[in-house]
């Protein structure tokens, strides 16, 4: 297959579509991000890249806490909306009809409608050029009871959104289960033992 | 919907399944990671969380460069394999039948079979408890010509893998396109103007 070089760009697949929450001047606000990921196993930590001029960022600095809310396919309109407008001029909670609740950290607003909610304490900030990488320690996880299978979170019940560039930027759903992890690759180990042959 | 608290854990949906490459003692090696994300717009940067005892990490330190290869559904077995075994004892390149090439940075090995390859220069390391967050500046992007639509990367042609916890840990494909981004949320802006009504 012929390869083309297209220059440096922020290309990565898949990226999540998440709603980051913070109290700004005591009121809950949410912004949409796609630039987030897990960064540490123990203690559990994640990172979220945010432009420092964002309204939500002010709230993170104010309280040193934030939330990560994982929307399902049912919240695709609200998720997009929270990325289109600023909390400086809009009350996104009422515009989206979100029911907000608080957990262990008291100041990280959580969205009832999102099936998964993570409460984070700001652990470290990494100042990059256009963005600040907010590293949060995950202090508590809330999940809809109906998104568990045998007591564990089940992605097929959460039905998260994926934000990606196709013909246009769009939200995609979860696709088909292709193979079990930590298992399908064993075929190649067996192959080395001569049980199967890899070309 | 009833919410359950399940304690702090590294839960995030969706997570990518990526092959991180580095030359270790002059030979290419690849490891599988799910903990990665874009972190800066300009210059384009990403982060990858890696345990410091990993063989690949040695190569990143050695050359101050690494690659991020985005496998397609066709490489699900090889992707899983590269997360099961260590390059200390295995030649993953030959075991997987990968064709390796090099680009602009000369020392970041790229996998021909993966539809997208990012060349990264290590820009910063953030030392966390169990992992090191390697922040890389994306210096070049290689993409299969047949994964472009109107000259732009098209996720539906790349067919990336998503790593997620369902009933078991598994790889999933890209799902259905649900809605255009920066657009579907405008419904709620119109709603505020009285054109449509949101309950």
Short mmCIF file of C-alpha atoms in Angstrom, two decimals:
data_model
loop_
_atom_site.label_atom_id
_atom_site.label_comp_id
_atom_site.label_asym_id
_atom_site.label_seq_id
_atom_site.Cartn_x
_atom_site.Cartn_y
_atom_site.Cartn_z
CA UNK A 1 0.00 0.00 0.00
CA UNK A 2 1.31 3.39 -1.00
CA UNK A 3 1.96 5.73 1.96
CA UNK A 4 1.54 9.49 1.85
CA UNK A 5 3.09 11.98 4.28
CA UNK A 6 0.63 14.67 5.34
CA UNK A 7 2.75 16.66 7.80
CA UNK A 8 2.45 16.99 11.58
CA UNK A 9 -1.17 16.95 12.77
CA UNK A 10 -3.23 15.90 15.79
CA UNK A 11 -4.35 12.62 14.29
CA UNK A 12 -5.26 9.73 16.57
CA UNK A 13 -8.03 7.12 16.40
CA UNK A 14 -10.15 6.57 18.36
CA UNK A 15 -10.63 9.65 20.50
CA UNK A 16 -13.36 9.87 23.15
CA UNK A 17 -16.08 12.51 23.40
CA UNK A 18 -16.32 13.49 27.06
CA UNK A 19 -17.99 16.16 29.14
CA UNK A 20 -15.60 17.78 31.62
CA UNK A 21 -17.30 19.44 34.56
CA UNK A 22 -16.19 22.10 37.02
CA UNK A 23 -17.87 24.60 39.29
CA UNK A 24 -17.10 28.13 38.12
CA UNK A 25 -17.96 30.79 40.69
CA UNK A 26 -19.96 28.11 42.46
CA UNK A 27 -22.04 27.09 39.44
CA UNK A 28 -21.61 23.87 37.43
CA UNK A 29 -20.35 24.12 33.86
CA UNK A 30 -19.42 21.48 31.30
CA UNK A 31 -17.19 21.47 28.23
CA UNK A 32 -16.66 18.83 25.56
CA UNK A 33 -13.21 17.35 25.06
CA UNK A 34 -11.73 14.63 22.88
CA UNK A 35 -8.17 14.94 24.18
CA UNK A 36 -8.12 12.77 27.25
CA UNK A 37 -6.69 9.45 28.36
CA UNK A 38 -5.70 7.27 31.29
CA UNK A 39 -2.14 8.02 32.44
CA UNK A 40 -1.44 5.98 35.58
CA UNK A 41 -2.55 2.65 37.01
CA UNK A 42 -2.04 3.10 40.71
CA UNK A 43 -3.36 5.46 41.86
CA UNK A 44 -5.79 5.68 38.92
CA UNK A 45 -5.14 8.90 37.03
CA UNK A 46 -6.23 10.48 33.76
CA UNK A 47 -5.30 13.54 31.78
CA UNK A 48 -7.39 16.10 29.96
CA UNK A 49 -5.91 18.73 27.64
CA UNK A 50 -7.68 22.09 27.93
CA UNK A 51 -6.98 25.53 26.49
CA UNK A 52 -6.14 27.80 29.42
CA UNK A 53 -8.62 30.48 28.29
CA UNK A 54 -11.57 28.09 28.67
CA UNK A 55 -14.26 29.01 31.19
CA UNK A 56 -14.26 25.48 32.64
CA UNK A 57 -10.52 25.72 33.27
CA UNK A 58 -11.14 28.63 35.60
CA UNK A 59 -13.34 26.34 37.69
CA UNK A 60 -10.71 23.60 37.77
CA UNK A 61 -8.17 26.08 39.10
CA UNK A 62 -10.71 27.45 41.58
CA UNK A 63 -11.60 24.12 43.17
CA UNK A 64 -8.69 21.86 42.16
CA UNK A 65 -11.33 19.29 41.20
CA UNK A 66 -13.15 18.33 38.01
CA UNK A 67 -15.36 15.60 36.65
CA UNK A 68 -15.24 13.45 33.55
CA UNK A 69 -18.68 12.43 32.38
CA UNK A 70 -18.92 9.76 29.69
CA UNK A 71 -21.96 10.47 27.55
CA UNK A 72 -23.82 7.68 25.79
CA UNK A 73 -25.28 7.80 22.30
CA UNK A 74 -28.40 9.31 23.87
CA UNK A 75 -26.47 12.50 24.72
CA UNK A 76 -24.85 13.16 21.34
CA UNK A 77 -26.73 16.44 20.82
CA UNK A 78 -25.91 17.75 24.30
CA UNK A 79 -22.28 16.65 23.92
CA UNK A 80 -21.90 18.59 20.72
CA UNK A 81 -23.70 21.62 22.18
CA UNK A 82 -21.31 21.79 25.16
CA UNK A 83 -18.45 22.10 22.67
CA UNK A 84 -20.13 24.83 20.63
CA UNK A 85 -20.89 27.46 23.26
CA UNK A 86 -19.13 28.92 26.31
CA UNK A 87 -20.34 28.84 29.88
CA UNK A 88 -19.39 32.52 30.07
CA UNK A 89 -22.56 33.40 28.20
CA UNK A 90 -24.71 30.28 28.45
CA UNK A 91 -26.14 28.11 31.19
CA UNK A 92 -25.33 24.78 29.60
CA UNK A 93 -26.91 22.82 32.45
CA UNK A 94 -30.34 24.26 31.81
CA UNK A 95 -29.89 24.40 28.04
CA UNK A 96 -29.14 20.66 28.02
CA UNK A 97 -31.62 19.74 30.72
CA UNK A 98 -28.84 18.12 32.76
CA UNK A 99 -29.52 16.99 36.31
CA UNK A 100 -26.36 17.72 38.30
CA UNK A 101 -25.28 15.87 41.41
CA UNK A 102 -22.15 15.88 43.58
CA UNK A 103 -20.22 13.03 45.14
CA UNK A 104 -17.23 12.50 47.36
CA UNK A 105 -15.26 15.58 46.27
CA UNK A 106 -18.26 17.92 46.76
CA UNK A 107 -17.09 20.41 44.09
CA UNK A 108 -16.92 18.25 40.93
CA UNK A 109 -20.33 18.46 39.23
CA UNK A 110 -21.62 15.16 37.78
CA UNK A 111 -24.25 14.67 35.08
CA UNK A 112 -27.01 12.26 36.07
CA UNK A 113 -27.85 11.55 32.40
CA UNK A 114 -24.33 10.31 31.55
CA UNK A 115 -23.92 6.61 32.35
CA UNK A 116 -20.40 6.99 33.81
CA UNK A 117 -19.06 9.81 35.97
CA UNK A 118 -15.51 10.13 37.29
CA UNK A 119 -14.63 12.46 40.15
CA UNK A 120 -11.09 13.81 39.84
CA UNK A 121 -8.79 15.79 42.07
CA UNK A 122 -6.30 17.91 40.13
CA UNK A 123 -2.95 16.27 40.87
CA UNK A 124 -0.62 18.04 38.45
CA UNK A 125 -0.69 20.53 35.60
CA UNK A 126 1.66 20.26 32.63
CA UNK A 127 1.89 23.57 30.80
CA UNK A 128 2.11 22.98 27.05
CA UNK A 129 2.03 25.55 24.29
CA UNK A 130 -1.68 25.98 23.45
CA UNK A 131 -3.07 23.61 26.09
CA UNK A 132 -2.67 22.73 29.75
CA UNK A 133 -2.62 19.03 30.49
CA UNK A 134 -4.68 18.57 33.64
CA UNK A 135 -3.71 15.34 35.36
CA UNK A 136 -6.42 14.19 37.70
CA UNK A 137 -6.45 11.48 40.28
CA UNK A 138 -9.68 9.51 39.92
CA UNK A 139 -11.19 9.54 43.39
CA UNK A 140 -14.54 7.91 42.68
CA UNK A 141 -16.44 6.34 39.79
CA UNK A 142 -20.22 6.45 39.50
CA UNK A 143 -21.98 4.24 36.98
CA UNK A 144 -25.54 3.50 36.07
CA UNK A 145 -26.55 0.21 37.64
CA UNK A 146 -27.86 -1.01 34.29
CA UNK A 147 -24.41 -0.56 32.69
CA UNK A 148 -22.87 -3.34 34.80
CA UNK A 149 -22.51 -7.00 33.82
CA UNK A 150 -21.61 -9.31 36.70
CA UNK A 151 -20.84 -6.20 38.73
CA UNK A 152 -18.38 -4.80 36.20
CA UNK A 153 -18.66 -1.85 33.77
CA UNK A 154 -19.76 -3.06 30.35
CA UNK A 155 -18.92 -0.84 27.39
CA UNK A 156 -21.69 -2.37 25.30
CA UNK A 157 -24.21 -1.11 27.85
CA UNK A 158 -22.55 2.30 28.25
CA UNK A 159 -22.58 2.89 24.46
CA UNK A 160 -19.93 5.67 24.52
CA UNK A 161 -19.28 8.19 21.77
CA UNK A 162 -16.19 8.32 19.63
CA UNK A 163 -15.14 11.63 18.09
CA UNK A 164 -13.33 11.22 14.81
CA UNK A 165 -12.47 12.81 11.50
CA UNK A 166 -14.01 11.00 8.61
CA UNK A 167 -15.35 12.80 5.56
CA UNK A 168 -16.31 15.34 8.23
CA UNK A 169 -15.82 15.48 12.00
CA UNK A 170 -18.49 13.31 13.55
CA UNK A 171 -19.55 11.18 16.50
CA UNK A 172 -19.51 7.44 16.03
CA UNK A 173 -20.86 4.62 18.17
CA UNK A 174 -19.12 1.52 19.41
CA UNK A 175 -18.61 -1.05 16.68
CA UNK A 176 -18.65 -4.82 16.63
CA UNK A 177 -16.62 -6.85 19.09
CA UNK A 178 -13.73 -8.16 17.03
CA UNK A 179 -11.69 -10.32 19.40
CA UNK A 180 -10.99 -10.90 23.09
CA UNK A 181 -7.93 -9.07 24.45
CA UNK A 182 -4.99 -10.91 26.06
CA UNK A 183 -6.15 -13.93 24.10
CA UNK A 184 -6.39 -13.56 20.32
CA UNK A 185 -2.67 -12.73 20.12
CA UNK A 186 -1.79 -16.11 21.64
CA UNK A 187 -2.26 -17.56 18.17
CA UNK A 188 1.14 -16.09 17.30
CA UNK A 189 2.76 -17.57 20.42
CA UNK A 190 1.39 -20.99 19.47
CA UNK A 191 2.69 -20.35 15.98
CA UNK A 192 6.22 -20.03 17.35
CA UNK A 193 5.86 -23.41 19.01
CA UNK A 194 4.97 -24.91 15.66
CA UNK A 195 1.33 -25.56 16.56
CA UNK A 196 0.20 -23.14 13.88
CA UNK A 197 2.21 -21.56 11.15
CA UNK A 198 2.31 -17.86 10.40
CA UNK A 199 3.40 -16.80 6.94
CA UNK B 1 -31.43 5.59 36.69
CA UNK B 2 -29.86 4.26 39.86
CA UNK B 3 -26.14 5.06 40.16
CA UNK B 4 -23.60 2.81 41.87
CA UNK B 5 -20.18 3.88 43.15
CA UNK B 6 -17.46 1.37 42.28
CA UNK B 7 -14.39 3.12 43.71
CA UNK B 8 -11.43 4.70 41.91
CA UNK B 9 -10.46 2.83 38.74
CA UNK B 10 -8.93 3.50 35.32
CA UNK B 11 -12.25 3.58 33.50
CA UNK B 12 -12.58 5.59 30.29
CA UNK B 13 -14.40 4.91 27.04
CA UNK B 14 -13.30 4.73 24.31
CA UNK B 15 -9.59 3.97 24.56
CA UNK B 16 -7.44 3.34 21.50
CA UNK B 17 -5.34 0.25 20.78
CA UNK B 18 -2.01 1.49 19.44
CA UNK B 19 1.40 0.06 18.64
CA UNK B 20 4.22 2.18 20.08
CA UNK B 21 7.55 1.68 18.36
CA UNK B 22 11.13 2.37 19.38
CA UNK B 23 14.55 1.13 18.43
CA UNK B 24 16.12 -0.73 21.34
CA UNK B 25 19.84 -1.35 20.94
CA UNK B 26 19.35 -0.46 17.29
CA UNK B 27 16.51 -2.94 16.65
CA UNK B 28 12.85 -2.06 16.20
CA UNK B 29 10.39 -3.15 18.88
CA UNK B 30 6.68 -2.50 19.38
CA UNK B 31 4.38 -2.53 22.40
CA UNK B 32 0.62 -2.22 22.64
CA UNK B 33 -0.89 0.65 24.60
CA UNK B 34 -4.40 1.92 25.27
CA UNK B 35 -3.37 4.90 27.39
CA UNK B 36 -2.65 7.62 24.88
CA UNK B 37 -4.20 10.86 23.69
CA UNK B 38 -3.62 14.14 21.93
CA UNK B 39 -2.40 16.84 24.35
CA UNK B 40 -1.56 19.97 22.36
CA UNK B 41 -2.81 21.62 19.17
CA UNK B 42 0.16 23.66 18.08
CA UNK B 43 2.66 22.14 17.81
CA UNK B 44 0.78 18.84 17.52
CA UNK B 45 1.62 16.68 20.54
CA UNK B 46 0.39 13.45 22.05
CA UNK B 47 1.05 11.53 25.22
CA UNK B 48 1.56 7.84 25.88
CA UNK B 49 1.67 6.34 29.38
CA UNK B 50 4.26 3.57 29.70
CA UNK B 51 5.59 1.58 32.66
CA UNK B 52 9.24 2.51 33.08
CA UNK B 53 10.36 -1.13 33.21
CA UNK B 54 9.08 -1.78 29.68
CA UNK B 55 11.62 -2.79 27.04
CA UNK B 56 10.23 -0.26 24.56
CA UNK B 57 10.71 2.53 27.08
CA UNK B 58 14.44 1.84 27.06
CA UNK B 59 14.45 2.56 23.33
CA UNK B 60 12.52 5.80 23.78
CA UNK B 61 15.09 6.99 26.28
CA UNK B 62 17.92 5.82 24.02
CA UNK B 63 16.80 7.71 20.90
CA UNK B 64 14.41 10.34 22.30
CA UNK B 65 12.03 9.32 19.52
CA UNK B 66 9.14 6.89 19.19
CA UNK B 67 6.34 6.04 16.81
CA UNK B 68 2.61 5.61 17.20
CA UNK B 69 1.17 3.13 14.74
CA UNK B 70 -2.60 2.93 14.42
CA UNK B 71 -3.56 -0.64 13.57
CA UNK B 72 -6.68 -1.43 11.60
CA UNK B 73 -9.08 -4.30 12.22
CA UNK B 74 -6.78 -6.41 10.03
CA UNK B 75 -4.03 -6.23 12.68
CA UNK B 76 -6.07 -7.21 15.75
CA UNK B 77 -4.12 -10.43 16.34
CA UNK B 78 -0.72 -8.73 16.00
CA UNK B 79 -1.89 -5.85 18.23
CA UNK B 80 -2.86 -8.24 20.98
CA UNK B 81 0.35 -10.23 20.58
CA UNK B 82 2.53 -7.13 21.02
CA UNK B 83 0.85 -6.58 24.39
CA UNK B 84 1.31 -10.19 25.53
CA UNK B 85 5.06 -10.68 25.13
CA UNK B 86 8.21 -8.63 25.75
CA UNK B 87 10.76 -7.59 23.17
CA UNK B 88 13.42 -8.68 25.67
CA UNK B 89 12.80 -12.29 24.68
CA UNK B 90 10.89 -12.06 21.42
CA UNK B 91 11.41 -10.55 18.02
CA UNK B 92 7.95 -9.12 17.62
CA UNK B 93 8.70 -7.75 14.15
CA UNK B 94 9.35 -11.19 12.69
CA UNK B 95 6.71 -12.91 14.84
CA UNK B 96 4.10 -10.51 13.45
CA UNK B 97 5.50 -10.36 9.95
CA UNK B 98 5.74 -6.57 10.18
CA UNK B 99 7.54 -4.64 7.47
CA UNK B 100 9.37 -1.79 9.21
CA UNK B 101 10.30 1.50 7.61
CA UNK B 102 11.77 4.77 8.86
CA UNK B 103 10.85 8.36 8.07
CA UNK B 104 11.99 11.86 8.92
CA UNK B 105 13.25 11.09 12.43
CA UNK B 106 15.35 8.10 11.25
CA UNK B 107 15.08 6.26 14.61
CA UNK B 108 11.32 5.84 15.09
CA UNK B 109 10.34 2.50 13.50
CA UNK B 110 7.08 2.52 11.54
CA UNK B 111 4.87 -0.44 10.62
CA UNK B 112 4.00 -0.63 6.94
CA UNK B 113 0.90 -2.76 7.66
CA UNK B 114 -0.69 -0.13 9.96
CA UNK B 115 -2.69 2.43 7.97
CA UNK B 116 -1.50 5.43 10.02
CA UNK B 117 1.98 6.06 11.45
CA UNK B 118 3.02 9.03 13.57
CA UNK B 119 6.67 9.93 14.10
CA UNK B 120 7.26 11.54 17.49
CA UNK B 121 10.15 13.29 19.14
CA UNK B 122 10.13 12.94 22.93
CA UNK B 123 9.41 16.46 24.15
CA UNK B 124 8.81 15.93 27.85
CA UNK B 125 8.46 13.16 30.42
CA UNK B 126 6.07 13.37 33.33
CA UNK B 127 7.03 10.91 36.05
CA UNK B 128 3.91 9.44 37.62
CA UNK B 129 3.69 6.65 40.17
CA UNK B 130 3.50 3.46 38.10
CA UNK B 131 3.84 5.04 34.66
CA UNK B 132 5.85 7.65 32.81
CA UNK B 133 3.83 9.94 30.60
CA UNK B 134 5.84 10.37 27.43
CA UNK B 135 4.82 13.56 25.66
CA UNK B 136 5.81 13.47 22.04
CA UNK B 137 5.82 16.16 19.43
CA UNK B 138 4.29 14.73 16.25
CA UNK B 139 6.87 15.47 13.56
CA UNK B 140 5.33 13.61 10.64
CA UNK B 141 2.23 11.60 9.77
CA UNK B 142 2.24 8.77 7.24
CA UNK B 143 -1.06 7.38 6.01
CA UNK B 144 -2.11 4.81 3.46
CA UNK B 145 -3.20 6.59 0.32
CA UNK B 146 -6.43 4.55 0.28
CA UNK B 147 -7.38 5.91 3.75
CA UNK B 148 -7.84 9.45 2.45
CA UNK B 149 -11.07 11.04 1.27
CA UNK B 150 -10.63 14.32 -0.61
CA UNK B 151 -7.05 14.31 0.62
CA UNK B 152 -7.99 14.03 4.31
CA UNK B 153 -7.69 11.09 6.73
CA UNK B 154 -10.96 9.16 6.89
CA UNK B 155 -11.59 7.10 10.01
CA UNK B 156 -14.06 4.87 8.18
CA UNK B 157 -11.25 3.82 5.84
CA UNK B 158 -8.67 3.44 8.61
CA UNK B 159 -10.99 1.17 10.66
CA UNK B 160 -9.11 1.64 13.97
CA UNK B 161 -9.39 -0.62 17.00
CA UNK B 162 -10.95 0.35 20.28
CA UNK B 163 -9.80 -1.40 23.46
CA UNK B 164 -12.54 -1.63 26.06
CA UNK B 165 -13.86 -3.54 29.03
CA UNK B 166 -17.14 -5.19 28.32
CA UNK B 167 -18.06 -8.60 29.68
CA UNK B 168 -14.33 -9.16 29.07
CA UNK B 169 -11.52 -6.94 27.76
CA UNK B 170 -11.82 -6.90 24.00
CA UNK B 171 -11.12 -5.04 20.79
CA UNK B 172 -14.04 -3.36 19.09
CA UNK B 173 -14.40 -1.77 15.68
CA UNK B 174 -15.72 1.65 14.75
CA UNK B 175 -19.48 1.88 15.05
CA UNK B 176 -22.12 3.71 13.09
CA UNK B 177 -21.82 7.41 12.37
CA UNK B 178 -24.33 9.01 14.72
CA UNK B 179 -24.19 12.73 14.00
CA UNK B 180 -21.96 15.43 12.50
CA UNK B 181 -19.81 17.31 15.03
CA UNK B 182 -20.03 21.11 15.45
CA UNK B 183 -23.49 20.81 13.98
CA UNK B 184 -25.96 18.49 15.73
CA UNK B 185 -25.67 20.56 18.94
CA UNK B 186 -26.94 23.64 17.14
CA UNK B 187 -30.43 22.25 17.65
CA UNK B 188 -30.16 23.41 21.26
CA UNK B 189 -29.02 26.88 20.22
CA UNK B 190 -32.03 27.14 17.94
CA UNK B 191 -34.12 25.87 20.84
CA UNK B 192 -33.06 28.85 22.92
CA UNK B 193 -34.28 31.17 20.20
CA UNK B 194 -37.69 29.52 20.39
CA UNK B 195 -37.39 27.72 17.06
CA UNK B 196 -37.53 24.35 18.77
CA UNK B 197 -38.40 23.51 22.31
CA UNK B 198 -36.33 21.30 24.58
CA UNK B 199 -38.06 19.71 27.58
#
